[in-house]
Structures are given as C-alpha cells and as structure tokens.
PDB file of C-alpha atoms in Angstrom:
ATOM      1  CA  ASP Y  13     -64.908 -67.709-220.301  1.00 56.00           C
ATOM      2  CA  ASP Y  14     -62.570 -66.722-223.118  1.00 83.00           C
ATOM      3  CA  ARG Y  15     -58.924 -67.815-222.751  1.00 79.00           C
ATOM      4  CA  ARG Y  16     -56.120 -67.880-225.304  1.00 82.00           C
ATOM      5  CA  VAL Y  17     -52.559 -69.149-225.092  1.00 80.00           C
ATOM      6  CA  VAL Y  18     -49.977 -67.172-227.073  1.00 80.00           C
ATOM      7  CA  ASN Y  19     -46.255 -68.000-226.943  1.00 78.00           C
ATOM      8  CA  GLY Y  20     -46.696 -69.849-223.635  1.00 74.00           C
ATOM      9  CA  SER Y  21     -48.695 -67.081-221.912  1.00 75.00           C
ATOM     10  CA  CYS Y  22     -52.379 -67.507-221.106  1.00 77.00           C
ATOM     11  CA  PHE Y  23     -54.608 -64.485-221.776  1.00 80.00           C
ATOM     12  CA  LEU Y  24     -58.112 -63.786-220.391  1.00 82.00           C
ATOM     13  CA  HIS Y  25     -60.683 -61.659-222.198  1.00 83.00           C
ATOM     14  CA  LEU Y  26     -62.242 -59.021-219.926  1.00 82.00           C
ATOM     15  CA  ALA Y  27     -66.023 -59.347-219.714  1.00 83.00           C
ATOM     16  CA  ASP Y  28     -66.516 -55.568-219.855  1.00 84.00           C
ATOM     17  CA  GLY Y  29     -64.912 -55.404-223.319  1.00 83.00           C
ATOM     18  CA  ARG Y  30     -61.833 -53.385-222.295  1.00 83.00           C
ATOM     19  CA  GLY Y  31     -59.511 -55.985-223.759  1.00 83.00           C
ATOM     20  CA  TRP Y  32     -57.243 -58.798-222.591  1.00 82.00           C
ATOM     21  CA  VAL Y  33     -54.982 -59.435-219.572  1.00 78.00           C
ATOM     22  CA  PHE Y  34     -52.453 -62.193-219.131  1.00 73.00           C
ATOM     23  CA  GLU Y  35     -53.154 -64.864-216.513  1.00 72.00           C
ATOM     24  CA  THR Y  36     -49.674 -66.343-216.714  1.00 67.00           C
ATOM     25  CA  LYS Y  37     -46.431 -64.950-218.061  1.00 67.00           C
ATOM     26  CA  ASP Y  38     -43.232 -66.968-218.226  1.00 68.00           C
ATOM     27  CA  ARG Y  39     -44.960 -69.659-216.091  1.00 64.00           C
ATOM     28  CA  LEU Y  40     -45.666 -67.083-213.350  1.00 62.00           C
ATOM     29  CA  LEU Y  41     -49.282 -66.694-212.222  1.00 63.00           C
ATOM     30  CA  VAL Y  42     -50.183 -63.016-212.636  1.00 68.00           C
ATOM     31  CA  VAL Y  43     -53.988 -62.993-212.294  1.00 70.00           C
ATOM     32  CA  THR Y  44     -56.091 -65.372-210.228  1.00 73.00           C
ATOM     33  CA  GLU Y  45     -59.797 -65.827-209.689  1.00 75.00           C
ATOM     34  CA  VAL Y  46     -61.422 -64.241-206.643  1.00 79.00           C
ATOM     35  CA  GLN Y  47     -64.014 -66.341-204.805  1.00 83.00           C
ATOM     36  CA  GLU Y  48     -66.724 -65.370-202.312  1.00 89.00           C
ATOM     37  CA  PHE Y  49     -66.489 -61.619-203.023  1.00 90.00           C
ATOM     38  CA  GLU Y  50     -68.665 -59.517-200.673  1.00 94.00           C
ATOM     39  CA  ARG Y  51     -69.356 -55.801-200.260  1.00 96.00           C
ATOM     40  CA  GLY Y  52     -70.763 -54.435-197.016  1.00 96.00           C
ATOM     41  CA  LEU Y  53     -69.512 -53.089-193.704  1.00 96.00           C
ATOM     42  CA  TRP Y  54     -67.775 -55.222-191.102  1.00 96.00           C
ATOM     43  CA  HIS Y  55     -65.440 -54.443-188.221  1.00 97.00           C
ATOM     44  CA  TYR Y  56     -62.282 -56.381-187.377  1.00 97.00           C
ATOM     45  CA  CYS Y  57     -59.516 -56.152-184.773  1.00 97.00           C
ATOM     46  CA  LEU Y  58     -55.897 -57.186-185.222  1.00 96.00           C
ATOM     47  CA  ILE Y  59     -55.505 -59.904-182.588  1.00 95.00           C
ATOM     48  CA  CYS Y  60     -52.018 -61.271-183.244  1.00 92.00           C
ATOM     49  CA  GLU Y  61     -48.982 -59.850-181.466  1.00 92.00           C
ATOM     50  CA  ASP Y  62     -47.209 -58.880-184.689  1.00 92.00           C
ATOM     51  CA  ASP Y  63     -47.907 -55.721-186.660  1.00 94.00           C
ATOM     52  CA  VAL Y  64     -49.383 -56.215-190.139  1.00 96.00           C
ATOM     53  CA  GLU Y  65     -48.573 -54.167-193.226  1.00 96.00           C
ATOM     54  CA  THR Y  66     -51.426 -53.596-195.665  1.00 97.00           C
ATOM     55  CA  ARG Y  67     -51.155 -54.692-199.302  1.00 94.00           C
ATOM     56  CA  ILE Y  68     -52.290 -52.949-202.502  1.00 91.00           C
ATOM     57  CA  SER Y  69     -54.302 -56.042-203.481  1.00 89.00           C
ATOM     58  CA  PRO Y  70     -55.586 -59.223-201.821  1.00 91.00           C
ATOM     59  CA  THR Y  71     -52.279 -61.117-201.614  1.00 89.00           C
ATOM     60  CA  TYR Y  72     -49.611 -62.203-199.126  1.00 90.00           C
ATOM     61  CA  SER Y  73     -46.865 -60.983-201.479  1.00 87.00           C
ATOM     62  CA  ASP Y  74     -44.221 -58.732-199.936  1.00 89.00           C
ATOM     63  CA  ASP Y  75     -44.027 -56.938-203.302  1.00 86.00           C
ATOM     64  CA  ALA Y  76     -47.560 -55.600-202.664  1.00 89.00           C
ATOM     65  CA  ARG Y  77     -46.767 -53.960-199.289  1.00 93.00           C
ATOM     66  CA  THR Y  78     -48.001 -50.356-198.962  1.00 95.00           C
ATOM     67  CA  GLY Y  79     -45.923 -49.072-196.036  1.00 96.00           C
ATOM     68  CA  VAL Y  80     -49.102 -48.677-193.944  1.00 97.00           C
ATOM     69  CA  VAL Y  81     -48.854 -50.707-190.729  1.00 97.00           C
ATOM     70  CA  LEU Y  82     -51.633 -51.870-188.421  1.00 97.00           C
ATOM     71  CA  LEU Y  83     -50.657 -52.433-184.803  1.00 96.00           C
ATOM     72  CA  SER Y  84     -51.779 -55.236-182.527  1.00 95.00           C
ATOM     73  CA  GLY Y  85     -55.158 -54.240-181.061  1.00 95.00           C
ATOM     74  CA  ASP Y  86     -56.083 -51.871-183.908  1.00 96.00           C
ATOM     75  CA  CYS Y  87     -59.711 -52.080-185.001  1.00 96.00           C
ATOM     76  CA  ILE Y  88     -60.683 -51.341-188.601  1.00 97.00           C
ATOM     77  CA  ALA Y  89     -63.749 -50.998-190.787  1.00 97.00           C
ATOM     78  CA  VAL Y  90     -63.846 -53.353-193.791  1.00 98.00           C
ATOM     79  CA  ASP Y  91     -65.988 -52.721-196.879  1.00 97.00           C
ATOM     80  CA  GLU Y  92     -64.941 -55.647-199.103  1.00 96.00           C
ATOM     81  CA  ARG Y  93     -63.813 -59.176-198.363  1.00 96.00           C
ATOM     82  CA  CYS Y  94     -62.927 -62.058-200.631  1.00 94.00           C
ATOM     83  CA  THR Y  95     -61.160 -65.386-200.851  1.00 93.00           C
ATOM     84  CA  VAL Y  96     -58.126 -65.889-203.091  1.00 88.00           C
ATOM     85  CA  ALA Y  97     -56.436 -69.311-203.260  1.00 84.00           C
ATOM     86  CA  ASN Y  98     -58.311 -70.425-200.111  1.00 89.00           C
ATOM     87  CA  ALA Y  99     -57.183 -67.381-198.085  1.00 91.00           C
ATOM     88  CA  ARG Y 100     -59.578 -64.638-196.940  1.00 95.00           C
ATOM     89  CA  PHE Y 101     -58.615 -60.988-197.460  1.00 96.00           C
ATOM     90  CA  LEU Y 102     -60.189 -57.803-196.083  1.00 97.00           C
ATOM     91  CA  LYS Y 103     -60.186 -54.352-197.728  1.00 97.00           C
ATOM     92  CA  LEU Y 104     -59.970 -51.443-195.318  1.00 98.00           C
ATOM     93  CA  ALA Y 105     -62.930 -49.108-195.795  1.00 98.00           C
ATOM     94  CA  ASP Y 106     -60.686 -46.028-195.496  1.00 97.00           C
ATOM     95  CA  GLY Y 107     -58.685 -47.020-198.593  1.00 96.00           C
ATOM     96  CA  ARG Y 108     -55.393 -47.896-196.853  1.00 97.00           C
ATOM     97  CA  GLY Y 109     -55.231 -51.319-198.513  1.00 96.00           C
ATOM     98  CA  TRP Y 110     -55.905 -55.013-197.920  1.00 96.00           C
ATOM     99  CA  VAL Y 111     -55.011 -57.324-195.019  1.00 97.00           C
ATOM    100  CA  PHE Y 112     -55.220 -61.082-194.607  1.00 96.00           C
ATOM    101  CA  GLU Y 113     -57.542 -62.698-192.077  1.00 96.00           C
ATOM    102  CA  THR Y 114     -55.106 -65.548-191.332  1.00 93.00           C
ATOM    103  CA  LYS Y 115     -51.458 -66.279-192.049  1.00 92.00           C
ATOM    104  CA  ASP Y 116     -49.651 -69.579-191.574  1.00 88.00           C
ATOM    105  CA  ARG Y 117     -52.880 -71.007-190.076  1.00 87.00           C
ATOM    106  CA  LEU Y 118     -52.932 -68.345-187.333  1.00 90.00           C
ATOM    107  CA  LEU Y 119     -55.857 -65.960-186.935  1.00 91.00           C
ATOM    108  CA  VAL Y 120     -54.633 -62.402-187.549  1.00 94.00           C
ATOM    109  CA  MET Y 121     -57.883 -60.421-187.819  1.00 96.00           C
ATOM    110  CA  SER Y 122     -61.032 -61.239-185.839  1.00 95.00           C
ATOM    111  CA  GLU Y 123     -64.466 -59.947-186.771  1.00 95.00           C
ATOM    112  CA  VAL Y 124     -66.118 -57.822-184.090  1.00 93.00           C
ATOM    113  CA  ARG Y 125     -69.832 -58.521-183.872  1.00 87.00           C
ATOM    114  CA  PRO Y 126     -72.402 -56.582-181.872  1.00 80.00           C
ATOM    115  CA  LYS Y 127     -73.579 -58.164-178.647  1.00 79.00           C
ATOM    116  CA  ALA Y 128     -77.010 -59.722-178.797  1.00 72.00           C
ATOM    117  CA  GLU Y 129     -79.656 -57.257-177.644  1.00 56.00           C
ATOM    118  CA  ALA Y 130     -80.951 -57.877-174.123  1.00 52.00           C
ATOM    119  CA  ARG Y 131     -84.638 -58.869-174.010  1.00 56.00           C
TER     120      ARG Y 131
END
C-alpha cells in the first residue's frame, strides 16, 4: 500500500506499475476502495416503481449517468458486483453500465434465483 501526500492531495501507486492516481484532490474524494468484488453471472429485476439510469462506474453520482434507463420490471444479467462505501453495485453484462442494488434504504434490484429442483 503505497500512498503519498503532495500539496494536500493524496496519491496512490498502482500495483500494476502503470503509475499513480490521486485519491483526493482539493479535499474531494476521487478514488475509493472497492470491497467484496465478484465476477460471475447473476440475474436481477428492477422491482421499484421508479426507472433507474445506469452509471459509468459503481456510484450514485448524477455526474456518472449514462443516459441508459432501466424500467420497472426489467430483468438484467449481471457479470460483476461489488460494494463501495457500504452500497452494493451491479454491472450489466451487456456493457450498458452499473446500477445500485438499493437507494435510500429501499431495495431497487432483486436477485432472481432458480427455483429449487423438484425431487
């Protein structure tokens, strides 16, 4: 874990050797650590009444909106999921962006699981 502070900005050294990125700039958090990162294939449905716009990265930020909207009842395939700042985010397998699993403590996306096989 290599961090340096220069002129009030905190920099992180990339483990792959490509260089440095700033974690904070002018007291604004720019990069944050991702927890519980998973790759696989899951299926989710949008269960809230509101439409949800995908984001370019796992964030709630309006600045990251893509213009792609999921409608209530839409079901999607997810190939990556992670937790950022205690919030779970889902990456659409078709490349249209990221969505949040919950917002303001309300469940937005619900995982669809196969029914147990009859014996």
